[in-house]
mmCIF file of C-alpha atoms (C1' of nucleotides) in Angstrom:
data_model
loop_
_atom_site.group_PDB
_atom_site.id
_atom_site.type_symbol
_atom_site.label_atom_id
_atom_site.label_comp_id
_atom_site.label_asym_id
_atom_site.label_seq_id
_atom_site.Cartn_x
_atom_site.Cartn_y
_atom_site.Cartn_z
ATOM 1 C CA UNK A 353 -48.940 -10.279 -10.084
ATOM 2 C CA UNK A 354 -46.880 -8.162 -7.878
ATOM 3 C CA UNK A 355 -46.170 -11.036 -5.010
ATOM 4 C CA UNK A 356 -44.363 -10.419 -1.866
ATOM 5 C CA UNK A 357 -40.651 -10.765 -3.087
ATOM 6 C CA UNK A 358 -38.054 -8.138 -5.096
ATOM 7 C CA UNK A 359 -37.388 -7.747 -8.529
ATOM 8 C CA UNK A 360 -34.015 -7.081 -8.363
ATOM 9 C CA UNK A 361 -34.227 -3.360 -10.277
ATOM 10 C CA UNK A 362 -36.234 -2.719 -6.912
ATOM 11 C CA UNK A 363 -33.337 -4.474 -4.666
ATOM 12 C CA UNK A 364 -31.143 -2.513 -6.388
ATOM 13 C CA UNK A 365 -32.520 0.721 -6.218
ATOM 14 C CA UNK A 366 -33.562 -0.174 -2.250
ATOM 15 C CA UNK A 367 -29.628 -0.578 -1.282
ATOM 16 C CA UNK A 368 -28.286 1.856 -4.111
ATOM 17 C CA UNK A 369 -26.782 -1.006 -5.680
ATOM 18 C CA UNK A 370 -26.229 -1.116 -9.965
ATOM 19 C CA UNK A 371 -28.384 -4.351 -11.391
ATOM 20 C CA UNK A 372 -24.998 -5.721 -12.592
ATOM 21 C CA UNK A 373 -23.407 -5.744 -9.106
ATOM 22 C CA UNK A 374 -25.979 -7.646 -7.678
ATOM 23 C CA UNK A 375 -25.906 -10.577 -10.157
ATOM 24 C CA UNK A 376 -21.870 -10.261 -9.883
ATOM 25 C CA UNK A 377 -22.164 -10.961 -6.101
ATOM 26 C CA UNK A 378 -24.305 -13.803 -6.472
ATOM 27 C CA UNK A 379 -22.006 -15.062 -9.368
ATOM 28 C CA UNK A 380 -18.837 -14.813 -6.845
ATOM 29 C CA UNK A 381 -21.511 -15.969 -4.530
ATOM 30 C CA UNK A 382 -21.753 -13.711 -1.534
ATOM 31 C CA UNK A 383 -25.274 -13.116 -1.759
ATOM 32 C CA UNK A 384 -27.181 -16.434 -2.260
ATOM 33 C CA UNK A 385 -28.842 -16.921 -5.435
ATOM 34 C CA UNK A 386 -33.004 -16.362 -5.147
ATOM 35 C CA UNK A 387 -35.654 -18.426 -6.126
ATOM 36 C CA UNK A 388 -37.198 -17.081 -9.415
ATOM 37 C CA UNK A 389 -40.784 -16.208 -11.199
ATOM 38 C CA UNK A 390 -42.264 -18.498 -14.064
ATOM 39 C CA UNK A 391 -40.737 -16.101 -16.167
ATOM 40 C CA UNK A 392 -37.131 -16.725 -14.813
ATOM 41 C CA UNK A 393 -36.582 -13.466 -12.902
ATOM 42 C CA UNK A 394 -34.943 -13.162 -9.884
ATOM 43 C CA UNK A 395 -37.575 -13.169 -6.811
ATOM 44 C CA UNK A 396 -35.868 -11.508 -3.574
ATOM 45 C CA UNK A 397 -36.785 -11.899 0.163
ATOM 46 C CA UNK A 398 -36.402 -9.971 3.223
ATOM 47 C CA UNK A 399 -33.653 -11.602 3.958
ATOM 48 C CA UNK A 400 -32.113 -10.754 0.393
ATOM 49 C CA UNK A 401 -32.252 -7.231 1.059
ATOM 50 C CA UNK A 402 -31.069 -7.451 4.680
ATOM 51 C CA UNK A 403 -27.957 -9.363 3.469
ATOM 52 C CA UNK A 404 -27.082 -6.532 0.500
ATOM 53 C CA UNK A 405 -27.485 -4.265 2.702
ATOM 54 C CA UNK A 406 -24.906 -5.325 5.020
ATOM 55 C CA UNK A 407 -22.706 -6.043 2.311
ATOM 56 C CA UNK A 408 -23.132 -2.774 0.847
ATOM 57 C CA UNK A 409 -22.744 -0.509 3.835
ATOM 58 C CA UNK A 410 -19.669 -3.033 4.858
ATOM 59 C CA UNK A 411 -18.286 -2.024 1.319
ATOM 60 C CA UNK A 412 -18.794 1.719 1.759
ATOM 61 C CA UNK A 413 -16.664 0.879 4.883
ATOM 62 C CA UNK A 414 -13.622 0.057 2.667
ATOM 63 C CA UNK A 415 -13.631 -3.702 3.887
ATOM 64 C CA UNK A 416 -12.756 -6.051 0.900
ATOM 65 C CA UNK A 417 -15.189 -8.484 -0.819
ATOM 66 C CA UNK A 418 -13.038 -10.874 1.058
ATOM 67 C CA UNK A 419 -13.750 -9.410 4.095
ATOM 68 C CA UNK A 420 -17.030 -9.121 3.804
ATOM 69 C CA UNK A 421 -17.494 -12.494 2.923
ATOM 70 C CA UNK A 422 -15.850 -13.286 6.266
ATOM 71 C CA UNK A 423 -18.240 -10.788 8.343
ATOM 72 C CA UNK A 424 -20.955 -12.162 6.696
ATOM 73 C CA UNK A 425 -20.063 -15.683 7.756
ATOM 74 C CA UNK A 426 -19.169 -14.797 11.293
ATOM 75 C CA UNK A 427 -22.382 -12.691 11.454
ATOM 76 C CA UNK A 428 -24.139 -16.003 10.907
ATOM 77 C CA UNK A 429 -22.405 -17.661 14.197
ATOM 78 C CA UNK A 430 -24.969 -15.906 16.492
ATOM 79 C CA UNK A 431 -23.331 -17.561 19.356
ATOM 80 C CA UNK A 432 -19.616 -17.235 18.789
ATOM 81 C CA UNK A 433 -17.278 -14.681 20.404
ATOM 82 C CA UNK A 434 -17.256 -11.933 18.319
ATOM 83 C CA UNK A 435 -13.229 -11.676 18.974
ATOM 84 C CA UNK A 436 -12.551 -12.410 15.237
ATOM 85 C CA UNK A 437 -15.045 -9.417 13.953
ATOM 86 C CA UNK A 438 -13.040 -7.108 15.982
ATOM 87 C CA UNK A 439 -9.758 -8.615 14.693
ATOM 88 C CA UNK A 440 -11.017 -8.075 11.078
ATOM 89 C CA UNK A 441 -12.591 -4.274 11.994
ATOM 90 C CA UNK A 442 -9.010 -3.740 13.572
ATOM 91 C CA UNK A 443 -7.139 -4.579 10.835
ATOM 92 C CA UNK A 444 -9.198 -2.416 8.600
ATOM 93 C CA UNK A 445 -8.697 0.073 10.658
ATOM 94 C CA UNK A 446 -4.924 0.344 11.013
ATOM 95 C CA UNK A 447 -4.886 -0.527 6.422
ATOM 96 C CA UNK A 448 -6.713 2.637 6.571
ATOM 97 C CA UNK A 449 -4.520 4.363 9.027
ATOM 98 C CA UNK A 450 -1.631 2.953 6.726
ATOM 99 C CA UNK A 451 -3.280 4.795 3.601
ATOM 100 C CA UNK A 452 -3.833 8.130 5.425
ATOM 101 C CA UNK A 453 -0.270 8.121 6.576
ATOM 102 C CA UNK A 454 1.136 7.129 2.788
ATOM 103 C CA UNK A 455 -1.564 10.363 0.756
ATOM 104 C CA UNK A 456 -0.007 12.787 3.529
ATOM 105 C CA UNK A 457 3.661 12.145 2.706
ATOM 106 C CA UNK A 458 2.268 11.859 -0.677
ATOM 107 C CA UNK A 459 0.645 15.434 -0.602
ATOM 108 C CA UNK A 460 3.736 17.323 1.118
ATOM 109 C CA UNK A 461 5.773 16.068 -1.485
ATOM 110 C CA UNK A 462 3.496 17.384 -3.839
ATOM 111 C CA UNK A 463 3.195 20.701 -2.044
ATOM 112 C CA UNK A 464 7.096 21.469 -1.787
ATOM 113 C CA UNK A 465 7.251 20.518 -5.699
ATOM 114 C CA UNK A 466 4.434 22.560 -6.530
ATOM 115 C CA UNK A 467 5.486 25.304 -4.439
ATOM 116 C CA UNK A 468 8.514 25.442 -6.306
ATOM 117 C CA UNK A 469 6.998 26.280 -9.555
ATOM 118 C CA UNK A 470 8.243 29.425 -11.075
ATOM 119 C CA UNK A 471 5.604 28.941 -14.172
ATOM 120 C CA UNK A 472 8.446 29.892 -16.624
ATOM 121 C CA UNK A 473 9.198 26.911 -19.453
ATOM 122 C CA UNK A 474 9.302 23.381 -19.523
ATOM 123 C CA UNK A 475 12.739 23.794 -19.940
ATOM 124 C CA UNK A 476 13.331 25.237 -16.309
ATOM 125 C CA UNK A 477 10.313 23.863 -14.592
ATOM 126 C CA UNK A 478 10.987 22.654 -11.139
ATOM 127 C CA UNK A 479 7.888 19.900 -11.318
ATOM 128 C CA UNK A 480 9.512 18.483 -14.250
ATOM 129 C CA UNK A 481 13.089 18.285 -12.684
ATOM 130 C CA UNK A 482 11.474 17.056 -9.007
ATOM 131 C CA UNK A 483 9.610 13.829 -11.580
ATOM 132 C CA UNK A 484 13.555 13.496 -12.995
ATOM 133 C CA UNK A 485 15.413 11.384 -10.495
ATOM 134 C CA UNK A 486 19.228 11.593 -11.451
ATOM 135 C CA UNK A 487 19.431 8.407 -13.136
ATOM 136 C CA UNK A 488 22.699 7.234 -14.290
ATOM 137 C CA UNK A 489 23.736 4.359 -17.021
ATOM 138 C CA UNK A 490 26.477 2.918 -14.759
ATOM 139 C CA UNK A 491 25.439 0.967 -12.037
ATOM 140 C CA UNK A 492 25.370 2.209 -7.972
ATOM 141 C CA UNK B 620 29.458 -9.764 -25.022
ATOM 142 C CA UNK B 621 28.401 -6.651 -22.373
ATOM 143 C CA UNK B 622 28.047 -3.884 -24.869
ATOM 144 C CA UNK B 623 26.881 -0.235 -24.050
ATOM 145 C CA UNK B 624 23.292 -1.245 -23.515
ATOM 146 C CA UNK B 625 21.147 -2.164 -20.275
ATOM 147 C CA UNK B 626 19.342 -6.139 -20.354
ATOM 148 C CA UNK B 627 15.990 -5.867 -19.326
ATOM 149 C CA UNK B 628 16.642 -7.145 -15.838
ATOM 150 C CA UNK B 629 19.234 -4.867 -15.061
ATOM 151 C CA UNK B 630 17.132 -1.940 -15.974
ATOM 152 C CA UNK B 631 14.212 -3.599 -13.947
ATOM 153 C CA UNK B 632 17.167 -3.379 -11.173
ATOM 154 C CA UNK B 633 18.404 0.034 -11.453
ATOM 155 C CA UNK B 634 14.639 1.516 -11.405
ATOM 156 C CA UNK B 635 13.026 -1.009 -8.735
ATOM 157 C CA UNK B 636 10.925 -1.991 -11.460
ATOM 158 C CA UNK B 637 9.207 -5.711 -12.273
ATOM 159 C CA UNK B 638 10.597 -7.215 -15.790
ATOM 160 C CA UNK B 639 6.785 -7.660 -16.971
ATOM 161 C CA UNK B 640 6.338 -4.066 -15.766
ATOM 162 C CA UNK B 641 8.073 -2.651 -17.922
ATOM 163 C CA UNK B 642 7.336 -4.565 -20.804
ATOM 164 C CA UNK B 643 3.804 -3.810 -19.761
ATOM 165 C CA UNK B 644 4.882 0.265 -20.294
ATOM 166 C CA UNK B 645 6.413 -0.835 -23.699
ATOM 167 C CA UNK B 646 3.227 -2.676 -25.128
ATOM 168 C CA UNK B 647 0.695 0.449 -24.195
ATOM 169 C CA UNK B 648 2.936 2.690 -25.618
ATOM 170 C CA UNK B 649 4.149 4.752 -22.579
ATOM 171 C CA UNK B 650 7.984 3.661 -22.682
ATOM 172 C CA UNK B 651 9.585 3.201 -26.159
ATOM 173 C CA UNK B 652 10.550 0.230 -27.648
ATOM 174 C CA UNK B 653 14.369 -0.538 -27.766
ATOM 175 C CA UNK B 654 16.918 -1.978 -30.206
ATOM 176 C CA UNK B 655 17.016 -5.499 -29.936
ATOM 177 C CA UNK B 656 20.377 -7.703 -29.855
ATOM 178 C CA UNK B 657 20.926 -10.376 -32.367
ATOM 179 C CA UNK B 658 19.393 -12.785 -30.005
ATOM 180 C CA UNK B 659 16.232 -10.668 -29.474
ATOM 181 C CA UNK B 660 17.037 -9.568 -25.886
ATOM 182 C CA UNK B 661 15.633 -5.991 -25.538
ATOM 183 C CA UNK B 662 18.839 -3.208 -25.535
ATOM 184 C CA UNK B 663 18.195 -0.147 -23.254
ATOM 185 C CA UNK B 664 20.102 3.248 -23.577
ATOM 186 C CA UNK B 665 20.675 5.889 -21.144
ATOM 187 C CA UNK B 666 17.256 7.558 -22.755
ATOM 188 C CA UNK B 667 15.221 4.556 -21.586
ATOM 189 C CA UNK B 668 16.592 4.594 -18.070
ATOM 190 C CA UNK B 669 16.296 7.981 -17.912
ATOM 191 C CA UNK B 670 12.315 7.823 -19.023
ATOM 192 C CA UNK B 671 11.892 4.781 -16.980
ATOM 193 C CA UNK B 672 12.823 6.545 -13.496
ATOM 194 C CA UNK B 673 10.898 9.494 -14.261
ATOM 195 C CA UNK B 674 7.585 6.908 -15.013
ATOM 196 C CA UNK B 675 8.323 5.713 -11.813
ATOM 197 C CA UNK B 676 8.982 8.202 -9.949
ATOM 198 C CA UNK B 677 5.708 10.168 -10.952
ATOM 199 C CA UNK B 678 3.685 6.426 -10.060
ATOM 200 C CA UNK B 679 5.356 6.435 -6.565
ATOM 201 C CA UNK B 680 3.861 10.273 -5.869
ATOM 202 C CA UNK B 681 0.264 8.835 -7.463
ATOM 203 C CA UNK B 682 0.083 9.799 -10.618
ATOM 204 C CA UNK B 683 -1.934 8.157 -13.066
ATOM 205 C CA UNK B 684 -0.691 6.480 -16.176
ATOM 206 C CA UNK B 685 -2.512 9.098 -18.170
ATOM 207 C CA UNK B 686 -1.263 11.946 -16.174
ATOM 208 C CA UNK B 687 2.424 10.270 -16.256
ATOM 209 C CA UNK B 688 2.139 10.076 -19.963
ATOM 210 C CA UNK B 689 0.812 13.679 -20.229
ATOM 211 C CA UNK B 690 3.440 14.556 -18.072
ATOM 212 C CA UNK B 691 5.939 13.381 -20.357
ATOM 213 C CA UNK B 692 4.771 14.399 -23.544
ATOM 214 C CA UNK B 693 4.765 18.012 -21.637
ATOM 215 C CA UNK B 694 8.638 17.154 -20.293
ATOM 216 C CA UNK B 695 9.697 16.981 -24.393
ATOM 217 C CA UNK B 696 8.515 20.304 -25.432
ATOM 218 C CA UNK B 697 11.085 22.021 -23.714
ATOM 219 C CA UNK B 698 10.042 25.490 -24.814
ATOM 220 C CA UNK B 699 6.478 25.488 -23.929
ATOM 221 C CA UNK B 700 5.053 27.135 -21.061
ATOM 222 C CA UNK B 701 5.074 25.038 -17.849
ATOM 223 C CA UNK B 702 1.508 25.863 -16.850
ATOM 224 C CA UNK B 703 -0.319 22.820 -18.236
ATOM 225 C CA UNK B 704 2.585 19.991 -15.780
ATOM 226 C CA UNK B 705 1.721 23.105 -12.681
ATOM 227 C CA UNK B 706 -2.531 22.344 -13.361
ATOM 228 C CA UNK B 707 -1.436 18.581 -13.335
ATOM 229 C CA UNK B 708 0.119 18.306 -10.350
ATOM 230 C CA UNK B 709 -2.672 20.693 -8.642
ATOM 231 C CA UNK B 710 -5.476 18.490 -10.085
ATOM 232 C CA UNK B 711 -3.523 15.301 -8.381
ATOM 233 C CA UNK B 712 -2.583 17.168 -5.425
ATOM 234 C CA UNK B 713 -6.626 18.372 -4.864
ATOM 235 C CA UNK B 714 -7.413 14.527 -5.580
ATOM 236 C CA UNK B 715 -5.105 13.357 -2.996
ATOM 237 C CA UNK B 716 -6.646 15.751 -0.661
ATOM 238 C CA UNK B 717 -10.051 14.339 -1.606
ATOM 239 C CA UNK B 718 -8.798 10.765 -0.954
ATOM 240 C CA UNK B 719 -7.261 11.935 2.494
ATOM 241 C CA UNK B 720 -10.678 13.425 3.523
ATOM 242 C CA UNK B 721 -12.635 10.299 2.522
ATOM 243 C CA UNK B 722 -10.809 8.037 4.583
ATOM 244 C CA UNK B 723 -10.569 10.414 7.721
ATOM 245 C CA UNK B 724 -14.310 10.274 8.047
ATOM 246 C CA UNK B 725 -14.048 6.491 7.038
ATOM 247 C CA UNK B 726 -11.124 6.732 9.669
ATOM 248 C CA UNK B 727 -13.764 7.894 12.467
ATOM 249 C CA UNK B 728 -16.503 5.339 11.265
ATOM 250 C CA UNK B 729 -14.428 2.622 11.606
ATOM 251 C CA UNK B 730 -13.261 4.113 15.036
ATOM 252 C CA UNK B 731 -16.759 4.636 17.040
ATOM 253 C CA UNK B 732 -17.787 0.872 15.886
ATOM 254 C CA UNK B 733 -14.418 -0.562 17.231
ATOM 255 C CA UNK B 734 -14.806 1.627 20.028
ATOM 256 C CA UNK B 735 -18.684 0.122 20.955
ATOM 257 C CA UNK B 736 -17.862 -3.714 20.700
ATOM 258 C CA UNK B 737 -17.681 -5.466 24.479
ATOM 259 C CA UNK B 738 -16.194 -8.763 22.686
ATOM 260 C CA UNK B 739 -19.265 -11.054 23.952
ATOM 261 C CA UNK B 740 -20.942 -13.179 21.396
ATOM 262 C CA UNK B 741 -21.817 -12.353 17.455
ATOM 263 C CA UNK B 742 -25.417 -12.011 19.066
ATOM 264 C CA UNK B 743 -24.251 -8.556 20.459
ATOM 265 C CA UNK B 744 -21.828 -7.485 18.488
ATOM 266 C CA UNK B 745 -22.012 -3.974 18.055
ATOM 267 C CA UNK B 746 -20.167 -4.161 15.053
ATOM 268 C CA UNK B 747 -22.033 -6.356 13.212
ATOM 269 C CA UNK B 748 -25.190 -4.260 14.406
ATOM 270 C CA UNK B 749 -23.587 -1.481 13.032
ATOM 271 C CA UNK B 750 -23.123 -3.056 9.584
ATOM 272 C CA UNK B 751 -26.605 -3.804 9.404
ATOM 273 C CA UNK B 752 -28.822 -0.915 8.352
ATOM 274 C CA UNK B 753 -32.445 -1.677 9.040
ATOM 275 C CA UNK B 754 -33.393 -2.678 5.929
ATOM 276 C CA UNK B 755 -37.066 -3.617 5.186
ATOM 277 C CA UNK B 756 -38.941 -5.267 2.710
ATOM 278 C CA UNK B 757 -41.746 -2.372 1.890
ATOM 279 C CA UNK B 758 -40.836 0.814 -0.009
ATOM 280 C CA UNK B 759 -39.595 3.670 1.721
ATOM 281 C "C1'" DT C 33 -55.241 -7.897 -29.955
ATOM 282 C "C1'" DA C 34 -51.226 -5.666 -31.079
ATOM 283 C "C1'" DT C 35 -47.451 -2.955 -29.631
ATOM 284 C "C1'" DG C 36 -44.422 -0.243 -27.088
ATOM 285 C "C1'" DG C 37 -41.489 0.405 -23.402
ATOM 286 C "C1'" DA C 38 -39.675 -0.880 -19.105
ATOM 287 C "C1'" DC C 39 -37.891 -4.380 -17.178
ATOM 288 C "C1'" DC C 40 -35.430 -8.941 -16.988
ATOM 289 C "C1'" DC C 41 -32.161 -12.871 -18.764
ATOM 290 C "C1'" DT C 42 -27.285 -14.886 -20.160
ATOM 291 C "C1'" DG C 43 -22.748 -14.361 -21.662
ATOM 292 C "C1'" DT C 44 -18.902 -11.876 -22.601
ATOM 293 C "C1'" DA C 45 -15.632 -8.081 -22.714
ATOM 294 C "C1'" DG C 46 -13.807 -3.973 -20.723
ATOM 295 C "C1'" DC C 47 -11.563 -0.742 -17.008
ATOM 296 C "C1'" DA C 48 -6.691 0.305 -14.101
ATOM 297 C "C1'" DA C 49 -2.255 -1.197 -13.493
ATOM 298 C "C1'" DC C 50 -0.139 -4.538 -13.109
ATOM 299 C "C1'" DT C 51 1.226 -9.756 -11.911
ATOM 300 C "C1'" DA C 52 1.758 -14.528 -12.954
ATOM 301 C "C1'" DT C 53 2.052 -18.522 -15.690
ATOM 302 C "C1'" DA C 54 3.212 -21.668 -19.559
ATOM 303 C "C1'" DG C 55 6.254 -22.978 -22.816
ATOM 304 C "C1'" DG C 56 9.860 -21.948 -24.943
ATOM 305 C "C1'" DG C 57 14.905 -19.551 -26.574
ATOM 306 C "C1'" DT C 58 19.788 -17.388 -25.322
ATOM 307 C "C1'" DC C 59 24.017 -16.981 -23.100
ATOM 308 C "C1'" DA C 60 28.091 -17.498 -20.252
ATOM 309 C "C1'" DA C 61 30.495 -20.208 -16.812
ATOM 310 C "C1'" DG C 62 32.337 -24.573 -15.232
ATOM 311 C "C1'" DC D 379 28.142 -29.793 -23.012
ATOM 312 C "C1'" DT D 380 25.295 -29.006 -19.536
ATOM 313 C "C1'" DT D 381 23.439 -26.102 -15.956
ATOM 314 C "C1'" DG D 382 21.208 -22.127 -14.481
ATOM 315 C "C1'" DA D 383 20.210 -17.432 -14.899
ATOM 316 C "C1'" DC D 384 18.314 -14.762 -17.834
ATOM 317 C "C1'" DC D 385 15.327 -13.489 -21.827
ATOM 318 C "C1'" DC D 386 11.195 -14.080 -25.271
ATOM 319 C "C1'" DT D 387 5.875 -14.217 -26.507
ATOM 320 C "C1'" DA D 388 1.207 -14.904 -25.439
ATOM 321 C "C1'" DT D 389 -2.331 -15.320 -22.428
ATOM 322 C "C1'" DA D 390 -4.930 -15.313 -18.182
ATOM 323 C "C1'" DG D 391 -5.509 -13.712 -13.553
ATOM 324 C "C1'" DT D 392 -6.162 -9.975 -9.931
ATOM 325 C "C1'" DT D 393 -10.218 -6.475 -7.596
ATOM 326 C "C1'" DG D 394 -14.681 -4.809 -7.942
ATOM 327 C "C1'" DC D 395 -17.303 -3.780 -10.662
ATOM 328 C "C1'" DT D 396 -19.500 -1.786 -15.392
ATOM 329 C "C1'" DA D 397 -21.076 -2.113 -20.077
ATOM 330 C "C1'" DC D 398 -22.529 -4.087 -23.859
ATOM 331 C "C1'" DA D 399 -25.065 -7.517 -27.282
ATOM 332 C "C1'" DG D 400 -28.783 -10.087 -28.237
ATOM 333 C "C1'" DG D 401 -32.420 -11.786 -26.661
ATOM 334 C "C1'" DG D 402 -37.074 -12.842 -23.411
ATOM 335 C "C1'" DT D 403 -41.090 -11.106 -20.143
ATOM 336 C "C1'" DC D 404 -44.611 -8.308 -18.484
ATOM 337 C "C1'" DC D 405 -48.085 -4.948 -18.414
ATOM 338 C "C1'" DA D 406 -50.567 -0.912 -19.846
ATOM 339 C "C1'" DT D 407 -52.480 1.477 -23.459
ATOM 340 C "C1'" DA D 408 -54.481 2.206 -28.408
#
DNA sequence: TATGGACCCTGTAGCAACTATAGGGTCAAG
DNA sequence: CTTGACCCTATAGTTGCTACAGGGTCCATA
């Protein structure tokens, strides 16, 4: 009785997506809940897999669930300017800028204090000292 | 009654550092419980400040709260051989580098869709196209 | 026809690393 | 003696899944 729908072990393995994700999307309900078989299983369309897809390759973008959910709702508006996608892409775009900027001050700081290290003891180890901010019990 | 001892807060203060934060650190185990005064107010020390900044100080450049604890369990044994805080920070440092290069190509993704959208209608927006891998219903 | 294994179901708990809330107690100043 | 800032515990929420436990379904093979 292999109809024309998706179990959702196929779904999943058609849009590289874990069993347990899929049901948690429907449960936060970004991808609508499917009919199902006489024996309760989940039946997916077409348009089932189209939608995981999109959400999937919008996640492996970086975009938020929350995001997506709002792609996914303007993607629906066939006929609305497409301004707002482009605000959302944008934004994305300069979080990710943000995060590149933040790991490369991150990793020179992590270069001059590894650079430092004379590999002698604890005791004298520069890494150690650089993690040791002068604190002091008095206040500033 | 301001004895010799820092009040939660002020401690929270002095390190930039959320009140439930750090009794967060105290409860799994990675900053030490203090005395408490005879109304049960928590009682920091210079020790605890001390500990506090370097926790936070290792968070800000990424560590891990595993790695930070590591890191200070390696800070107390003063005599040892610094080798094992140098692999570390190398093993963080080749992580952040990992991180960087993920989101440089996400970076570029994220760039060429921006860069195709006219801003008409959703109908013919490149971006959404470009979230939407042709998926279809019969096996690969 | 029985049975084994692959698949599916629900519900719940766990992960990192906090953050927030509820519902109270303590303390010092006015 | 009251106000308000601070502190206490305990618990639940956040994001985006992932991992059970304890069952039910389906289908091929012996």
């Amino acid at each position: 009785m292999t109809g024309d729908f998706l179990a959702i072990g196929e779904l999943g393995r058609r849009t590289d997506t874990k069993v347990e994700t899929i049901r948690y999307y429907e449960r936060i309900g970004l991808l609508a809940a499917p009919r199902r078989t006489a024996g309760n299983y989940r039946a997916y369309g077409a348009e089932h897999l189209i939608r995981l897809s999109f959400i999937r390759r919008s996640r492996d973008l970086g975009f938020s669930l929350d995001q997506v959910r709002a792609l996914l709702d303007l993607a629906d508006q066939r006929d609305r300017s497409c301004d707002a996608v482009d605000a959302i892409a944008k934004e994305h775009r300069a979080e990710v800028d943000r995060k590149i900027a933040d790991l490369r001050a991150l990793r020179r700081e992590l270069d001059s204090m590894i650079d430092q290290c004379r590999c002698g003891t604890v005791a004298d180890c520069r890494i150690i000292e650089a993690l040791s901010p002068q604190a002091q019990l008095r206040p500033r």
